[in-house]
Amino acid sequence: IAKTAGRNGFCQFIPAHQAAARARRELASDLREALANDQFQLLYQPIVRLDDLAVVKAEALIRWHHPRLGLIPPDRFIPLAEEINLIGEIGDWVFRQASHDVVVWNDARSPGSPVIQVSVNKSPRQILTGKSEEIWLNHLTESAIPPEYVAIEITEGLLLDASAEVVRKLEAFRRSGVQISLDDFGTGYSAMAYLKKFAIDTLKIDRSFVKDMLSNPSDRAIVEAVIAMAHKLGIQVIAEGVETEAHSTALSEAGCDFGQGYHFARPMPADAFEIFLAQRSNETTA
Ligand code: C2E
Ligand code: MG
Ligand code: MG
Ligand code: MG
């Protein structure tokens, strides 16, 4: 039961589900204004190559700065954006912003340093509906952005009802040189079947496996087996949720290619990431 002050000053009691529904409607209407009011921000979380700890990728993670409610994490508004058909517009904004930022970072790199690649998350609804692959690929061409600067993260959920249409869309990206990464690997169903059916470049082992790999032999075995299997299929592996040095070492020993997590860095704004990059490359060349 939620309590609100009525017009006459008395308290009215309204059922909680009604209050929740109203809050949701308000959030939806605020979300419709958020793009125009410049309330979204992208944070970037570094992804490091485990053999030399060089920063070579970053994942773009959206944030919503709500004027009254403050910072709202993506888990609380992306599903809503999907429901009210805003995910296409938001996704286009994310793609443009991230591909702009990644060019700035790469232009600032000293010659000979590895290319920095940015990955953007694409929710299932986003790829199933709309023409974003055409819009995004055109944007890269028009702005002369090298496609290898960009990767797209999809979740297994998307592939569940994988139609020929989805396969065609994913293939359009890959043919153009945009890599496809399978996110949260291991949390969905029949992950192996997907690997057989879809050509992907990278898979990201979900942090739930990484978290317990040092204390739970089964989790460690799963992580090691996934890495070995991926490599046999020519797929590179990113471990998510690397929170300690011990995890980083164990993953490196297991042959994992890349790591992402609080141990290396938290998500940060674009300018902070640029500074982070510059500092890290000084350290590795010094
Ligand atoms: P994800 O793609 O699996 O992103 C990784 C999430 O794990 C991020 O949460 C990140 O901040 C968090 N994380 C990173 N390192 C660690 C760690 O060491 N420990 C722990 N406990 N967590 C860590 P975030 O930013 O809240 O994003 C949540 C989810 O929202 C993302 O999961 C992704 O599915 C979705 N998302 C984020 N940005 C976008 C976007 O632009 N578009 C779409 N469609 N979805 C997005
Ligand atoms: Mg992701
Ligand atoms: Mg993930
Ligand atoms: Mg996730």
Coordinates of C-alpha atoms and ligand atoms in Angstrom, one line a residue:
I1 CA 0.0 0.0 0.0
A2 CA 1.4 3.4 -0.9
K3 CA 0.5 6.6 0.8
T4 CA -0.1 9.8 -1.1
A5 CA -1.3 13.2 0.2
G6 CA -4.8 13.9 -1.3
R7 CA -5.9 17.3 -2.5
N8 CA -7.8 18.0 0.7
G9 CA -4.8 17.2 2.8
F10 CA -6.0 13.8 3.9
C11 CA -4.0 10.8 3.2
Q12 CA -5.3 8.5 0.6
F13 CA -4.3 4.9 0.5
I14 CA -4.0 3.4 -2.9
P15 CA -3.0 -0.2 -3.7
A16 CA 0.7 -0.7 -4.3
H17 CA 0.2 -2.1 -7.8
Q18 CA -1.7 1.0 -8.8
A19 CA 1.1 3.3 -7.4
A20 CA 3.6 1.1 -9.2
A21 CA 1.7 1.4 -12.5
R22 CA 1.5 5.1 -12.1
A23 CA 5.2 5.4 -11.4
R24 CA 5.9 3.3 -14.4
R25 CA 3.7 5.5 -16.7
E26 CA 5.5 8.6 -15.4
L27 CA 8.9 7.0 -16.0
A28 CA 7.8 6.0 -19.5
S29 CA 6.8 9.6 -20.3
D30 CA 10.1 10.9 -18.9
L31 CA 12.0 8.4 -20.9
R32 CA 10.3 9.8 -24.1
E33 CA 11.8 13.2 -23.3
A34 CA 15.2 12.0 -22.2
L35 CA 16.9 11.9 -25.6
A36 CA 15.8 15.4 -26.5
N37 CA 16.8 16.7 -23.1
D38 CA 20.3 15.2 -23.4
Q39 CA 19.9 13.1 -20.2
F40 CA 21.7 10.0 -21.5
Q41 CA 25.4 9.4 -21.0
L42 CA 27.7 6.6 -22.0
L43 CA 30.3 5.2 -19.6
Y44 CA 33.1 3.1 -20.9
Q45 CA 34.6 0.1 -19.1
P46 CA 38.1 -0.9 -20.2
I47 CA 38.7 -4.4 -21.5
V48 CA 42.3 -5.6 -21.2
R49 CA 44.3 -8.2 -23.0
L50 CA 45.3 -10.7 -20.3
D51 CA 48.8 -11.6 -21.6
D52 CA 50.2 -8.1 -21.4
L53 CA 47.4 -6.2 -19.7
A54 CA 47.1 -3.7 -22.6
V55 CA 43.8 -1.9 -22.9
V56 CA 42.4 -2.8 -26.3
K57 CA 38.7 -2.5 -26.0
A58 CA 35.9 -0.8 -24.1
E59 CA 32.3 -1.6 -23.5
A60 CA 29.8 1.3 -23.8
L61 CA 27.3 1.3 -20.9
I62 CA 24.4 3.7 -20.9
R63 CA 23.3 5.8 -18.0
W64 CA 20.2 8.0 -17.6
H65 CA 20.5 11.1 -15.5
H66 CA 16.9 11.7 -14.4
P67 CA 16.2 15.3 -13.4
R68 CA 14.3 14.2 -10.2
L69 CA 15.3 10.6 -9.6
G70 CA 19.0 10.9 -10.2
L71 CA 21.0 8.2 -11.9
I72 CA 19.0 5.3 -13.3
P73 CA 20.9 2.1 -14.3
P74 CA 20.2 0.5 -17.7
D75 CA 18.5 -2.6 -16.1
R76 CA 15.7 -0.3 -14.9
F77 CA 15.0 1.5 -18.2
I78 CA 16.2 -0.6 -21.1
P79 CA 13.3 -3.1 -20.7
L80 CA 10.9 -0.2 -20.5
A81 CA 12.4 1.4 -23.6
E82 CA 11.8 -1.9 -25.4
E83 CA 8.2 -2.0 -24.3
I84 CA 7.4 1.5 -25.4
N85 CA 9.3 1.2 -28.7
L86 CA 12.0 3.7 -27.8
I87 CA 14.8 1.2 -27.9
G88 CA 15.5 1.9 -31.6
E89 CA 16.1 5.6 -31.1
I90 CA 18.1 5.1 -28.0
G91 CA 20.2 2.4 -29.6
D92 CA 20.9 4.6 -32.6
W93 CA 22.1 7.4 -30.2
V94 CA 24.3 4.9 -28.4
F95 CA 25.9 3.7 -31.6
R96 CA 26.6 7.2 -32.9
Q97 CA 28.0 8.4 -29.7
A98 CA 30.2 5.4 -29.1
S99 CA 31.5 5.3 -32.7
H100 CA 32.3 9.1 -32.4
D101 CA 34.2 8.5 -29.2
V102 CA 36.2 5.6 -30.4
V103 CA 37.5 7.6 -33.4
V104 CA 38.7 10.3 -31.0
W105 CA 40.6 7.8 -28.9
N106 CA 42.1 6.0 -31.9
D107 CA 43.2 9.4 -33.5
A108 CA 45.0 10.2 -30.3
R109 CA 47.0 6.9 -30.2
S110 CA 50.7 6.9 -31.0
P111 CA 51.6 5.0 -34.1
G112 CA 52.0 1.3 -33.6
S113 CA 49.7 1.0 -30.6
P114 CA 46.9 -1.5 -31.0
V115 CA 43.5 -0.3 -32.2
I116 CA 40.9 0.4 -29.6
Q117 CA 37.6 -1.2 -30.2
V118 CA 34.3 -0.1 -28.6
S119 CA 31.4 -2.6 -28.1
V120 CA 27.8 -1.6 -27.9
N121 CA 25.0 -3.7 -26.4
K122 CA 22.1 -4.4 -28.7
S123 CA 19.0 -5.8 -27.0
P124 CA 17.0 -8.5 -28.7
R125 CA 14.1 -6.3 -29.5
Q126 CA 16.5 -3.9 -31.2
I127 CA 17.7 -6.4 -33.7
L128 CA 14.4 -8.1 -34.3
T129 CA 12.6 -4.9 -35.2
G130 CA 13.7 -2.0 -37.2
K131 CA 16.5 -1.5 -39.7
S132 CA 19.3 -0.6 -37.4
E133 CA 21.9 -2.6 -39.2
E134 CA 21.4 -0.6 -42.4
I135 CA 21.4 2.7 -40.4
W136 CA 24.4 1.8 -38.4
L137 CA 26.5 0.5 -41.3
N138 CA 25.6 3.6 -43.4
H139 CA 26.7 5.8 -40.5
L140 CA 30.1 4.1 -40.5
T141 CA 30.5 4.5 -44.2
E142 CA 29.3 8.2 -44.3
S143 CA 31.5 9.1 -41.3
A144 CA 34.5 7.1 -42.7
I145 CA 34.7 5.1 -39.4
P146 CA 36.7 1.9 -39.7
P147 CA 34.3 -1.0 -39.0
E148 CA 36.9 -2.8 -36.9
Y149 CA 36.6 0.0 -34.4
V150 CA 33.1 -1.3 -33.5
A151 CA 31.7 -4.5 -32.1
I152 CA 28.1 -5.4 -31.2
E153 CA 27.2 -7.4 -28.1
I154 CA 24.1 -9.6 -28.3
T155 CA 22.7 -11.9 -25.7
E156 CA 21.7 -15.5 -26.1
G157 CA 18.1 -14.6 -25.6
L158 CA 18.1 -13.0 -29.0
L159 CA 19.2 -16.2 -30.6
L160 CA 16.5 -18.2 -28.9
D161 CA 13.9 -17.4 -31.6
A162 CA 16.6 -17.0 -34.1
S163 CA 15.0 -16.6 -37.5
A164 CA 16.7 -16.4 -40.8
E165 CA 16.1 -12.7 -40.5
V166 CA 18.3 -12.4 -37.4
V167 CA 21.0 -14.5 -39.0
R168 CA 20.9 -12.2 -42.0
K169 CA 21.2 -9.1 -39.9
L170 CA 24.1 -10.4 -37.9
E171 CA 25.8 -11.5 -41.0
A172 CA 25.4 -8.1 -42.5
F173 CA 27.4 -6.6 -39.7
R174 CA 30.1 -9.3 -39.9
R175 CA 30.5 -9.0 -43.6
S176 CA 31.1 -5.3 -43.2
G177 CA 33.8 -5.9 -40.6
V178 CA 31.8 -5.2 -37.5
Q179 CA 32.5 -7.9 -34.9
I180 CA 29.7 -9.8 -33.1
S181 CA 30.2 -10.7 -29.5
L182 CA 28.0 -13.1 -27.5
D183 CA 27.3 -11.5 -24.1
D184 CA 26.5 -13.2 -20.7
F185 CA 27.6 -16.6 -22.2
G186 CA 26.4 -19.5 -20.2
T187 CA 23.3 -18.0 -18.7
G188 CA 20.9 -18.9 -21.4
Y189 CA 19.8 -22.2 -22.9
S190 CA 21.6 -24.5 -25.3
A191 CA 24.5 -22.2 -25.6
M192 CA 26.3 -24.8 -27.6
A193 CA 23.7 -24.9 -30.3
Y194 CA 24.1 -21.2 -30.9
L195 CA 27.8 -21.5 -31.4
K196 CA 27.1 -24.1 -34.1
K197 CA 24.5 -22.0 -35.8
F198 CA 25.9 -18.5 -35.6
A199 CA 29.2 -17.1 -36.7
I200 CA 30.4 -15.0 -33.8
D201 CA 33.9 -13.4 -33.1
T202 CA 34.0 -13.2 -29.4
L203 CA 32.1 -14.6 -26.4
K204 CA 31.9 -13.1 -23.0
I205 CA 31.8 -15.6 -20.1
D206 CA 29.1 -14.4 -17.7
R207 CA 30.4 -13.1 -14.4
S208 CA 28.4 -15.6 -12.4
F209 CA 30.9 -18.3 -13.6
V210 CA 34.0 -16.1 -13.1
K211 CA 32.9 -15.0 -9.6
D212 CA 33.1 -18.5 -8.1
M213 CA 35.8 -20.1 -10.2
L214 CA 38.4 -19.9 -7.5
S215 CA 36.3 -21.5 -4.8
N216 CA 34.1 -23.8 -6.9
P217 CA 35.9 -26.5 -9.0
S218 CA 32.9 -26.9 -11.2
D219 CA 32.8 -23.3 -12.1
R220 CA 36.5 -23.3 -12.8
A221 CA 36.1 -26.4 -15.0
I222 CA 33.3 -24.7 -16.9
V223 CA 35.3 -21.6 -17.5
E224 CA 38.3 -23.6 -18.7
A225 CA 36.2 -25.8 -21.0
V226 CA 34.4 -22.8 -22.5
I227 CA 37.7 -21.1 -23.3
A228 CA 39.2 -24.3 -24.9
M229 CA 36.0 -24.9 -26.9
A230 CA 35.8 -21.3 -28.1
H231 CA 39.4 -21.4 -29.2
K232 CA 38.8 -24.5 -31.2
L233 CA 36.0 -22.7 -33.0
G234 CA 38.2 -19.7 -33.7
I235 CA 36.4 -17.5 -31.2
Q236 CA 38.1 -15.2 -28.7
V237 CA 37.0 -15.0 -25.1
I238 CA 36.4 -12.1 -22.7
A239 CA 35.8 -12.9 -19.0
E240 CA 33.3 -10.6 -17.4
G241 CA 33.3 -9.5 -13.7
V242 CA 37.0 -9.9 -13.0
E243 CA 37.2 -8.4 -9.5
T244 CA 40.5 -9.6 -8.1
E245 CA 44.1 -10.1 -9.2
A246 CA 43.7 -13.8 -8.4
H247 CA 40.8 -14.1 -10.9
S248 CA 42.9 -12.3 -13.5
T249 CA 45.8 -14.7 -13.0
A250 CA 43.7 -17.8 -13.1
L251 CA 41.9 -16.6 -16.3
S252 CA 45.2 -15.8 -17.9
E253 CA 46.5 -19.3 -17.0
A254 CA 43.4 -20.8 -18.5
G255 CA 44.2 -19.1 -21.7
C256 CA 41.5 -16.5 -21.6
D257 CA 42.1 -13.7 -24.1
F258 CA 40.6 -10.6 -22.4
G259 CA 39.3 -9.5 -19.0
Q260 CA 36.8 -6.9 -17.9
G261 CA 35.8 -6.0 -14.4
Y262 CA 36.3 -3.8 -11.3
H263 CA 39.8 -5.2 -10.8
F264 CA 40.9 -3.3 -13.9
A265 CA 38.6 -0.4 -13.9
R266 CA 35.0 0.7 -13.4
P267 CA 32.9 2.2 -16.2
M268 CA 34.0 5.8 -16.7
P269 CA 33.1 8.8 -18.9
A270 CA 34.7 9.1 -22.3
D271 CA 37.2 11.8 -21.4
A272 CA 38.4 9.8 -18.3
F273 CA 38.8 6.8 -20.5
E274 CA 41.0 8.7 -22.9
I275 CA 43.2 9.8 -19.9
F276 CA 43.2 6.2 -18.6
L277 CA 44.3 4.9 -22.0
A278 CA 47.2 7.5 -22.3
Q279 CA 48.4 6.6 -18.8
R280 CA 48.3 2.9 -19.4
S281 CA 50.2 3.1 -22.7
N282 CA 52.9 5.2 -20.9
E283 CA 53.2 2.5 -18.3
T284 CA 53.6 -0.3 -20.8
T285 CA 56.1 1.5 -23.0
A286 CA 58.1 2.9 -20.0
Ligands
C2E1 P1 26.3 -6.3 -19.7 O1 26.3 -5.9 -21.1 O2 26.5 -7.7 -19.3 O3 27.3 -5.3 -19.0 C1 28.2 -5.6 -17.9 C2 27.6 -5.1 -16.6 O4 28.4 -5.6 -15.5 C3 27.6 -3.6 -16.4 O5 26.5 -3.2 -15.7 C4 28.9 -3.3 -15.7 O6 28.9 -2.1 -15.0 C5 28.9 -4.5 -14.7 N1 30.2 -4.9 -14.3 C6 31.4 -4.7 -14.9 N2 32.4 -5.2 -14.2 C7 31.9 -5.7 -13.1 C8 32.5 -6.4 -12.0 O7 33.7 -6.6 -11.8 N3 31.6 -6.8 -11.0 C9 30.3 -6.6 -11.1 N4 29.5 -7.1 -10.1 N5 29.7 -6.0 -12.1 C10 30.5 -5.5 -13.1 P2 25.5 -2.0 -16.1 O8 26.3 -0.9 -16.7 O9 24.6 -1.7 -15.0 O10 24.7 -2.6 -17.3 C11 23.8 -3.6 -17.1 C12 23.2 -4.2 -18.4 O11 22.4 -3.2 -19.1 C13 24.3 -4.6 -19.4 O12 24.8 -5.9 -19.0 C14 23.5 -4.6 -20.7 O13 22.8 -5.8 -20.9 C15 22.5 -3.5 -20.5 N6 23.0 -2.2 -21.2 C16 23.9 -1.3 -20.8 N7 24.1 -0.4 -21.7 C17 23.2 -0.7 -22.7 C18 22.9 0.0 -24.0 O14 23.5 1.0 -24.4 N8 21.9 -0.7 -24.8 C19 21.3 -1.8 -24.4 N9 20.4 -2.4 -25.2 N10 21.6 -2.4 -23.2 C20 22.5 -1.9 -22.4
MG2 MG 27.5 -6.2 -22.6
MG3 MG 27.5 -9.2 -20.0
MG4 MG 24.0 -8.5 -18.8

